[in-house]
mmCIF file of N, CA and C in Angstrom:
data_model
loop_
_atom_site.group_PDB
_atom_site.id
_atom_site.type_symbol
_atom_site.label_atom_id
_atom_site.label_comp_id
_atom_site.label_asym_id
_atom_site.label_seq_id
_atom_site.Cartn_x
_atom_site.Cartn_y
_atom_site.Cartn_z
ATOM 1 N N UNK X 1 95.524 122.132 106.524
ATOM 2 C CA UNK X 1 94.266 122.104 105.788
ATOM 3 C C UNK X 1 94.556 122.479 104.345
ATOM 4 N N UNK X 2 94.036 121.680 103.433
ATOM 5 C CA UNK X 2 94.283 121.923 102.026
ATOM 6 C C UNK X 2 93.025 122.364 101.308
ATOM 7 N N UNK X 3 93.244 122.958 100.163
ATOM 8 C CA UNK X 3 92.141 123.377 99.310
ATOM 9 C C UNK X 3 92.354 122.755 97.939
ATOM 10 N N UNK X 4 91.256 122.439 97.281
ATOM 11 C CA UNK X 4 91.342 121.798 95.982
ATOM 12 C C UNK X 4 90.309 122.398 95.054
ATOM 13 N N UNK X 5 90.780 122.891 93.913
ATOM 14 C CA UNK X 5 89.901 123.392 92.861
ATOM 15 C C UNK X 5 89.537 122.204 91.984
ATOM 16 N N UNK X 6 88.277 121.857 91.956
ATOM 17 C CA UNK X 6 87.809 120.724 91.166
ATOM 18 C C UNK X 6 87.166 121.263 89.898
ATOM 19 N N UNK X 7 87.649 120.768 88.774
ATOM 20 C CA UNK X 7 87.113 121.151 87.472
ATOM 21 C C UNK X 7 86.937 119.862 86.680
ATOM 22 N N UNK X 8 85.758 119.274 86.804
ATOM 23 C CA UNK X 8 85.518 117.999 86.148
ATOM 24 C C UNK X 8 84.047 117.863 85.762
ATOM 25 N N UNK X 9 83.799 117.124 84.715
ATOM 26 C CA UNK X 9 82.442 116.822 84.259
ATOM 27 C C UNK X 9 81.586 118.074 84.082
ATOM 28 N N UNK X 10 82.197 119.135 83.608
ATOM 29 C CA UNK X 10 81.462 120.351 83.306
ATOM 30 C C UNK X 10 81.131 121.231 84.487
ATOM 31 N N UNK X 11 81.732 120.975 85.633
ATOM 32 C CA UNK X 11 81.471 121.811 86.807
ATOM 33 C C UNK X 11 82.788 122.175 87.492
ATOM 34 N N UNK X 12 82.776 123.295 88.161
ATOM 35 C CA UNK X 12 83.963 123.769 88.868
ATOM 36 C C UNK X 12 83.553 124.250 90.252
ATOM 37 N N UNK X 13 84.325 123.810 91.244
ATOM 38 C CA UNK X 13 84.103 124.282 92.611
ATOM 39 C C UNK X 13 85.360 124.004 93.417
ATOM 40 N N UNK X 14 85.430 124.568 94.606
ATOM 41 C CA UNK X 14 86.588 124.412 95.477
ATOM 42 C C UNK X 14 86.137 123.759 96.780
ATOM 43 N N UNK X 15 86.967 122.836 97.276
ATOM 44 C CA UNK X 15 86.699 122.222 98.571
ATOM 45 C C UNK X 15 87.894 122.462 99.479
ATOM 46 N N UNK X 16 87.664 122.355 100.771
ATOM 47 C CA UNK X 16 88.732 122.407 101.755
ATOM 48 C C UNK X 16 88.626 121.150 102.610
ATOM 49 N N UNK X 17 89.780 120.593 102.951
ATOM 50 C CA UNK X 17 89.799 119.370 103.746
ATOM 51 C C UNK X 17 91.013 119.389 104.660
ATOM 52 N N UNK X 18 90.991 118.518 105.644
ATOM 53 C CA UNK X 18 92.111 118.414 106.580
ATOM 54 C C UNK X 18 93.198 117.509 106.035
ATOM 55 N N UNK X 19 93.535 117.684 104.787
ATOM 56 C CA UNK X 19 94.611 116.960 104.111
ATOM 57 C C UNK X 19 95.449 117.988 103.373
ATOM 58 N N UNK X 20 96.686 117.607 103.052
ATOM 59 C CA UNK X 20 97.512 118.567 102.339
ATOM 60 C C UNK X 20 97.142 118.615 100.856
ATOM 61 N N UNK X 21 97.534 119.704 100.208
ATOM 62 C CA UNK X 21 97.168 119.937 98.813
ATOM 63 C C UNK X 21 97.632 118.808 97.892
ATOM 64 N N UNK X 22 98.842 118.306 98.108
ATOM 65 C CA UNK X 22 99.385 117.254 97.246
ATOM 66 C C UNK X 22 98.521 115.999 97.318
ATOM 67 N N UNK X 23 98.078 115.640 98.505
ATOM 68 C CA UNK X 23 97.221 114.468 98.664
ATOM 69 C C UNK X 23 95.882 114.674 97.956
ATOM 70 N N UNK X 24 95.294 115.856 98.121
ATOM 71 C CA UNK X 24 94.023 116.150 97.465
ATOM 72 C C UNK X 24 94.168 116.101 95.948
ATOM 73 N N UNK X 25 95.261 116.633 95.432
ATOM 74 C CA UNK X 25 95.521 116.589 93.985
ATOM 75 C C UNK X 25 95.652 115.142 93.513
ATOM 76 N N UNK X 26 96.290 114.309 94.308
ATOM 77 C CA UNK X 26 96.445 112.896 93.968
ATOM 78 C C UNK X 26 95.078 112.218 93.885
ATOM 79 N N UNK X 27 94.199 112.496 94.850
ATOM 80 C CA UNK X 27 92.843 111.936 94.826
ATOM 81 C C UNK X 27 92.077 112.388 93.590
ATOM 82 N N UNK X 28 92.151 113.681 93.292
ATOM 83 C CA UNK X 28 91.443 114.209 92.128
ATOM 84 C C UNK X 28 92.003 113.597 90.846
ATOM 85 N N UNK X 29 93.309 113.425 90.777
ATOM 86 C CA UNK X 29 93.924 112.799 89.610
ATOM 87 C C UNK X 29 93.413 111.380 89.408
ATOM 88 N N UNK X 30 93.303 110.627 90.484
ATOM 89 C CA UNK X 30 92.793 109.257 90.411
ATOM 90 C C UNK X 30 91.337 109.257 89.952
ATOM 91 N N UNK X 31 90.542 110.151 90.512
ATOM 92 C CA UNK X 31 89.132 110.251 90.134
ATOM 93 C C UNK X 31 88.994 110.624 88.661
ATOM 94 N N UNK X 32 89.751 111.623 88.221
ATOM 95 C CA UNK X 32 89.678 112.056 86.825
ATOM 96 C C UNK X 32 90.109 110.949 85.869
ATOM 97 N N UNK X 33 91.101 110.154 86.277
ATOM 98 C CA UNK X 33 91.538 109.024 85.462
ATOM 99 C C UNK X 33 90.398 108.010 85.312
ATOM 100 N N UNK X 34 89.693 107.750 86.393
ATOM 101 C CA UNK X 34 88.561 106.835 86.373
ATOM 102 C C UNK X 34 87.438 107.395 85.500
ATOM 103 N N UNK X 35 87.141 108.666 85.640
ATOM 104 C CA UNK X 35 86.096 109.313 84.833
ATOM 105 C C UNK X 35 86.446 109.231 83.341
ATOM 106 N N UNK X 36 87.691 109.507 83.007
ATOM 107 C CA UNK X 36 88.125 109.430 81.608
ATOM 108 C C UNK X 36 87.968 108.015 81.069
ATOM 109 N N UNK X 37 88.325 107.028 81.873
ATOM 110 C CA UNK X 37 88.159 105.624 81.477
ATOM 111 C C UNK X 37 86.687 105.309 81.208
ATOM 112 N N UNK X 38 85.797 105.762 82.069
ATOM 113 C CA UNK X 38 84.365 105.514 81.904
ATOM 114 C C UNK X 38 83.854 106.200 80.643
ATOM 115 N N UNK X 39 84.250 107.442 80.439
ATOM 116 C CA UNK X 39 83.786 108.194 79.273
ATOM 117 C C UNK X 39 84.235 107.536 77.966
ATOM 118 N N UNK X 40 85.433 106.964 77.951
ATOM 119 C CA UNK X 40 85.955 106.336 76.736
ATOM 120 C C UNK X 40 85.339 104.966 76.474
ATOM 121 N N UNK X 41 85.035 104.227 77.533
ATOM 122 C CA UNK X 41 84.628 102.840 77.352
ATOM 123 C C UNK X 41 83.136 102.598 77.515
ATOM 124 N N UNK X 42 82.381 103.598 77.867
ATOM 125 C CA UNK X 42 80.964 103.412 78.117
ATOM 126 C C UNK X 42 80.150 104.317 77.198
ATOM 127 N N UNK X 43 78.899 104.010 77.090
ATOM 128 C CA UNK X 43 78.017 104.824 76.255
ATOM 129 C C UNK X 43 77.379 105.959 77.055
ATOM 130 N N UNK X 44 77.786 106.113 78.298
ATOM 131 C CA UNK X 44 77.231 107.172 79.138
ATOM 132 C C UNK X 44 77.728 108.530 78.670
ATOM 133 N N UNK X 45 76.818 109.453 78.499
ATOM 134 C CA UNK X 45 77.190 110.804 78.077
ATOM 135 C C UNK X 45 76.851 111.848 79.125
ATOM 136 N N UNK X 46 75.918 111.532 80.001
ATOM 137 C CA UNK X 46 75.506 112.473 81.032
ATOM 138 C C UNK X 46 76.585 112.557 82.113
ATOM 139 N N UNK X 47 77.061 113.778 82.426
ATOM 140 C CA UNK X 47 78.050 113.919 83.498
ATOM 141 C C UNK X 47 77.563 113.334 84.826
ATOM 142 N N UNK X 48 76.273 113.450 85.104
ATOM 143 C CA UNK X 48 75.728 112.890 86.338
ATOM 144 C C UNK X 48 75.860 111.367 86.338
ATOM 145 N N UNK X 49 75.525 110.736 85.238
ATOM 146 C CA UNK X 49 75.632 109.281 85.146
ATOM 147 C C UNK X 49 77.079 108.823 85.262
ATOM 148 N N UNK X 50 77.990 109.553 84.618
ATOM 149 C CA UNK X 50 79.417 109.215 84.697
ATOM 150 C C UNK X 50 79.899 109.327 86.135
ATOM 151 N N UNK X 51 79.505 110.412 86.821
ATOM 152 C CA UNK X 51 79.962 110.594 88.204
ATOM 153 C C UNK X 51 79.376 109.541 89.135
ATOM 154 N N UNK X 52 78.126 109.144 88.907
ATOM 155 C CA UNK X 52 77.519 108.101 89.733
ATOM 156 C C UNK X 52 78.235 106.777 89.513
ATOM 157 N N UNK X 53 78.501 106.425 88.253
ATOM 158 C CA UNK X 53 79.207 105.178 87.979
ATOM 159 C C UNK X 53 80.613 105.207 88.573
ATOM 160 N N UNK X 54 81.289 106.344 88.493
ATOM 161 C CA UNK X 54 82.623 106.465 89.097
ATOM 162 C C UNK X 54 82.543 106.263 90.608
ATOM 163 N N UNK X 55 81.533 106.837 91.235
ATOM 164 C CA UNK X 55 81.350 106.660 92.673
ATOM 165 C C UNK X 55 81.101 105.208 93.048
ATOM 166 N N UNK X 56 80.300 104.529 92.244
ATOM 167 C CA UNK X 56 80.027 103.110 92.511
ATOM 168 C C UNK X 56 81.295 102.287 92.338
ATOM 169 N N UNK X 57 82.081 102.598 91.311
ATOM 170 C CA UNK X 57 83.329 101.866 91.088
ATOM 171 C C UNK X 57 84.310 102.091 92.241
ATOM 172 N N UNK X 58 84.363 103.312 92.749
ATOM 173 C CA UNK X 58 85.243 103.596 93.883
ATOM 174 C C UNK X 58 84.755 102.876 95.142
ATOM 175 N N UNK X 59 83.445 102.828 95.344
ATOM 176 C CA UNK X 59 82.901 102.079 96.484
ATOM 177 C C UNK X 59 83.233 100.600 96.358
ATOM 178 N N UNK X 60 83.164 100.077 95.148
ATOM 179 C CA UNK X 60 83.508 98.680 94.903
ATOM 180 C C UNK X 60 84.963 98.418 95.288
ATOM 181 N N UNK X 61 85.865 99.300 94.863
ATOM 182 C CA UNK X 61 87.287 99.156 95.216
ATOM 183 C C UNK X 61 87.468 99.170 96.735
ATOM 184 N N UNK X 62 86.837 100.122 97.387
ATOM 185 C CA UNK X 62 86.954 100.243 98.841
ATOM 186 C C UNK X 62 86.399 99.012 99.546
ATOM 187 N N UNK X 63 85.237 98.554 99.124
ATOM 188 C CA UNK X 63 84.616 97.390 99.746
ATOM 189 C C UNK X 63 85.491 96.148 99.585
ATOM 190 N N UNK X 64 86.009 95.931 98.389
ATOM 191 C CA UNK X 64 86.870 94.767 98.158
ATOM 192 C C UNK X 64 88.133 94.841 99.003
ATOM 193 N N UNK X 65 88.707 96.021 99.109
ATOM 194 C CA UNK X 65 89.925 96.191 99.918
ATOM 195 C C UNK X 65 89.628 95.950 101.389
ATOM 196 N N UNK X 66 88.511 96.468 101.874
ATOM 197 C CA UNK X 66 88.139 96.244 103.271
ATOM 198 C C UNK X 66 87.881 94.760 103.526
ATOM 199 N N UNK X 67 87.272 94.093 102.574
ATOM 200 C CA UNK X 67 87.013 92.655 102.726
ATOM 201 C C UNK X 67 88.315 91.871 102.779
ATOM 202 N N UNK X 68 89.268 92.221 101.926
ATOM 203 C CA UNK X 68 90.575 91.548 101.950
ATOM 204 C C UNK X 68 91.271 91.773 103.284
ATOM 205 N N UNK X 69 91.209 92.999 103.776
ATOM 206 C CA UNK X 69 91.831 93.312 105.066
ATOM 207 C C UNK X 69 91.155 92.561 106.206
ATOM 208 N N UNK X 70 89.844 92.501 106.184
ATOM 209 C CA UNK X 70 89.118 91.795 107.236
ATOM 210 C C UNK X 70 89.463 90.314 107.215
ATOM 211 N N UNK X 71 89.575 89.733 106.026
ATOM 212 C CA UNK X 71 89.934 88.324 105.916
ATOM 213 C C UNK X 71 91.344 88.088 106.442
ATOM 214 N N UNK X 72 92.263 88.965 106.071
ATOM 215 C CA UNK X 72 93.646 88.836 106.547
ATOM 216 C C UNK X 72 93.716 88.942 108.058
ATOM 217 N N UNK X 73 92.952 89.847 108.628
ATOM 218 C CA UNK X 73 92.972 90.036 110.075
ATOM 219 C C UNK X 73 92.365 88.850 110.801
ATOM 220 N N UNK X 74 91.277 88.316 110.256
ATOM 221 C CA UNK X 74 90.659 87.179 110.930
ATOM 222 C C UNK X 74 91.541 85.947 110.835
ATOM 223 N N UNK X 75 92.308 85.854 109.758
ATOM 224 C CA UNK X 75 93.218 84.717 109.606
ATOM 225 C C UNK X 75 94.383 84.820 110.582
ATOM 226 N N UNK X 76 94.843 86.040 110.830
ATOM 227 C CA UNK X 76 95.996 86.215 111.719
ATOM 228 C C UNK X 76 95.573 86.327 113.181
ATOM 229 N N UNK X 77 94.350 86.816 113.430
ATOM 230 C CA UNK X 77 93.874 86.968 114.805
ATOM 231 C C UNK X 77 94.628 88.031 115.579
ATOM 232 N N UNK X 78 95.293 88.925 114.897
ATOM 233 C CA UNK X 78 96.128 89.953 115.516
ATOM 234 C C UNK X 78 95.248 91.090 116.040
ATOM 235 N N UNK X 79 95.311 91.351 117.345
ATOM 236 C CA UNK X 79 94.494 92.399 117.969
ATOM 237 C C UNK X 79 94.827 93.782 117.422
ATOM 238 N N UNK X 80 96.106 94.050 117.159
ATOM 239 C CA UNK X 80 96.466 95.375 116.640
ATOM 240 C C UNK X 80 95.915 95.560 115.233
ATOM 241 N N UNK X 81 95.771 94.480 114.462
ATOM 242 C CA UNK X 81 95.183 94.569 113.129
ATOM 243 C C UNK X 81 93.719 94.965 113.208
ATOM 244 N N UNK X 82 93.024 94.440 114.195
ATOM 245 C CA UNK X 82 91.614 94.793 114.386
ATOM 246 C C UNK X 82 91.497 96.271 114.726
ATOM 247 N N UNK X 83 92.370 96.747 115.587
ATOM 248 C CA UNK X 83 92.370 98.169 115.932
ATOM 249 C C UNK X 83 92.706 99.021 114.715
ATOM 250 N N UNK X 84 93.647 98.572 113.883
ATOM 251 C CA UNK X 84 93.989 99.296 112.659
ATOM 252 C C UNK X 84 92.782 99.368 111.728
ATOM 253 N N UNK X 85 92.042 98.268 111.615
ATOM 254 C CA UNK X 85 90.852 98.233 110.766
ATOM 255 C C UNK X 85 89.796 99.207 111.279
ATOM 256 N N UNK X 86 89.596 99.233 112.590
ATOM 257 C CA UNK X 86 88.630 100.159 113.170
ATOM 258 C C UNK X 86 89.043 101.605 112.908
ATOM 259 N N UNK X 87 90.334 101.878 113.014
ATOM 260 C CA UNK X 87 90.836 103.230 112.739
ATOM 261 C C UNK X 87 90.634 103.584 111.272
ATOM 262 N N UNK X 88 90.894 102.637 110.386
ATOM 263 C CA UNK X 88 90.681 102.857 108.954
ATOM 264 C C UNK X 88 89.211 103.153 108.669
ATOM 265 N N UNK X 89 88.316 102.399 109.274
ATOM 266 C CA UNK X 89 86.881 102.624 109.088
ATOM 267 C C UNK X 89 86.468 103.989 109.616
ATOM 268 N N UNK X 90 87.009 104.391 110.768
ATOM 269 C CA UNK X 90 86.686 105.706 111.342
ATOM 270 C C UNK X 90 87.153 106.819 110.413
ATOM 271 N N UNK X 91 88.369 106.684 109.893
ATOM 272 C CA UNK X 91 88.906 107.713 108.987
ATOM 273 C C UNK X 91 88.130 107.765 107.676
ATOM 274 N N UNK X 92 87.777 106.617 107.153
ATOM 275 C CA UNK X 92 87.013 106.565 105.906
ATOM 276 C C UNK X 92 85.661 107.238 106.084
ATOM 277 N N UNK X 93 84.983 106.939 107.189
ATOM 278 C CA UNK X 93 83.696 107.569 107.468
ATOM 279 C C UNK X 93 83.854 109.083 107.593
ATOM 280 N N UNK X 94 84.941 109.519 108.217
ATOM 281 C CA UNK X 94 85.199 110.953 108.347
ATOM 282 C C UNK X 94 85.413 111.621 106.999
ATOM 283 N N UNK X 95 86.164 110.959 106.111
ATOM 284 C CA UNK X 95 86.398 111.514 104.775
ATOM 285 C C UNK X 95 85.099 111.586 103.982
ATOM 286 N N UNK X 96 84.275 110.556 104.087
ATOM 287 C CA UNK X 96 82.997 110.550 103.374
ATOM 288 C C UNK X 96 82.112 111.686 103.879
ATOM 289 N N UNK X 97 82.100 111.894 105.192
ATOM 290 C CA UNK X 97 81.303 112.984 105.763
ATOM 291 C C UNK X 97 81.799 114.335 105.272
ATOM 292 N N UNK X 98 83.118 114.533 105.237
ATOM 293 C CA UNK X 98 83.676 115.805 104.768
ATOM 294 C C UNK X 98 83.366 116.042 103.301
ATOM 295 N N UNK X 99 83.472 115.006 102.486
ATOM 296 C CA UNK X 99 83.155 115.145 101.064
ATOM 297 C C UNK X 99 81.677 115.454 100.863
ATOM 298 N N UNK X 100 80.824 114.816 101.634
ATOM 299 C CA UNK X 100 79.389 115.069 101.544
ATOM 300 C C UNK X 100 79.086 116.517 101.909
ATOM 301 N N UNK X 101 79.715 117.015 102.959
ATOM 302 C CA UNK X 101 79.506 118.405 103.373
ATOM 303 C C UNK X 101 80.022 119.366 102.296
ATOM 304 N N UNK X 102 81.173 119.050 101.720
ATOM 305 C CA UNK X 102 81.754 119.932 100.714
ATOM 306 C C UNK X 102 80.903 119.970 99.456
ATOM 307 N N UNK X 103 80.254 118.876 99.131
ATOM 308 C CA UNK X 103 79.455 118.803 97.914
ATOM 309 C C UNK X 103 78.035 119.297 98.115
ATOM 310 N N UNK X 104 77.644 119.524 99.373
ATOM 311 C CA UNK X 104 76.275 119.982 99.652
ATOM 312 C C UNK X 104 76.136 121.466 99.404
#
């Protein structure tokens, strides 16, 4: 179980997750990179608006990746690929639930 000190968009808090610290740091680094990109290229100044746009952009990435995977699996018809996709969806839902709980 890892812990992560989040200091972004004018707020600081700590979360705990069933991932190691290095992985959590990698996720936060990716998120902060996206936030910095939005802040530099957009007229948004509100931290809430920046975080919402970052969340939407991350959902877009996830949705596109899932769509590509689903297309690849349907093209191959591989049963183990379908099981892998279901496992990926289960894990993603679990991570979203944990993040929601941590942010509540």
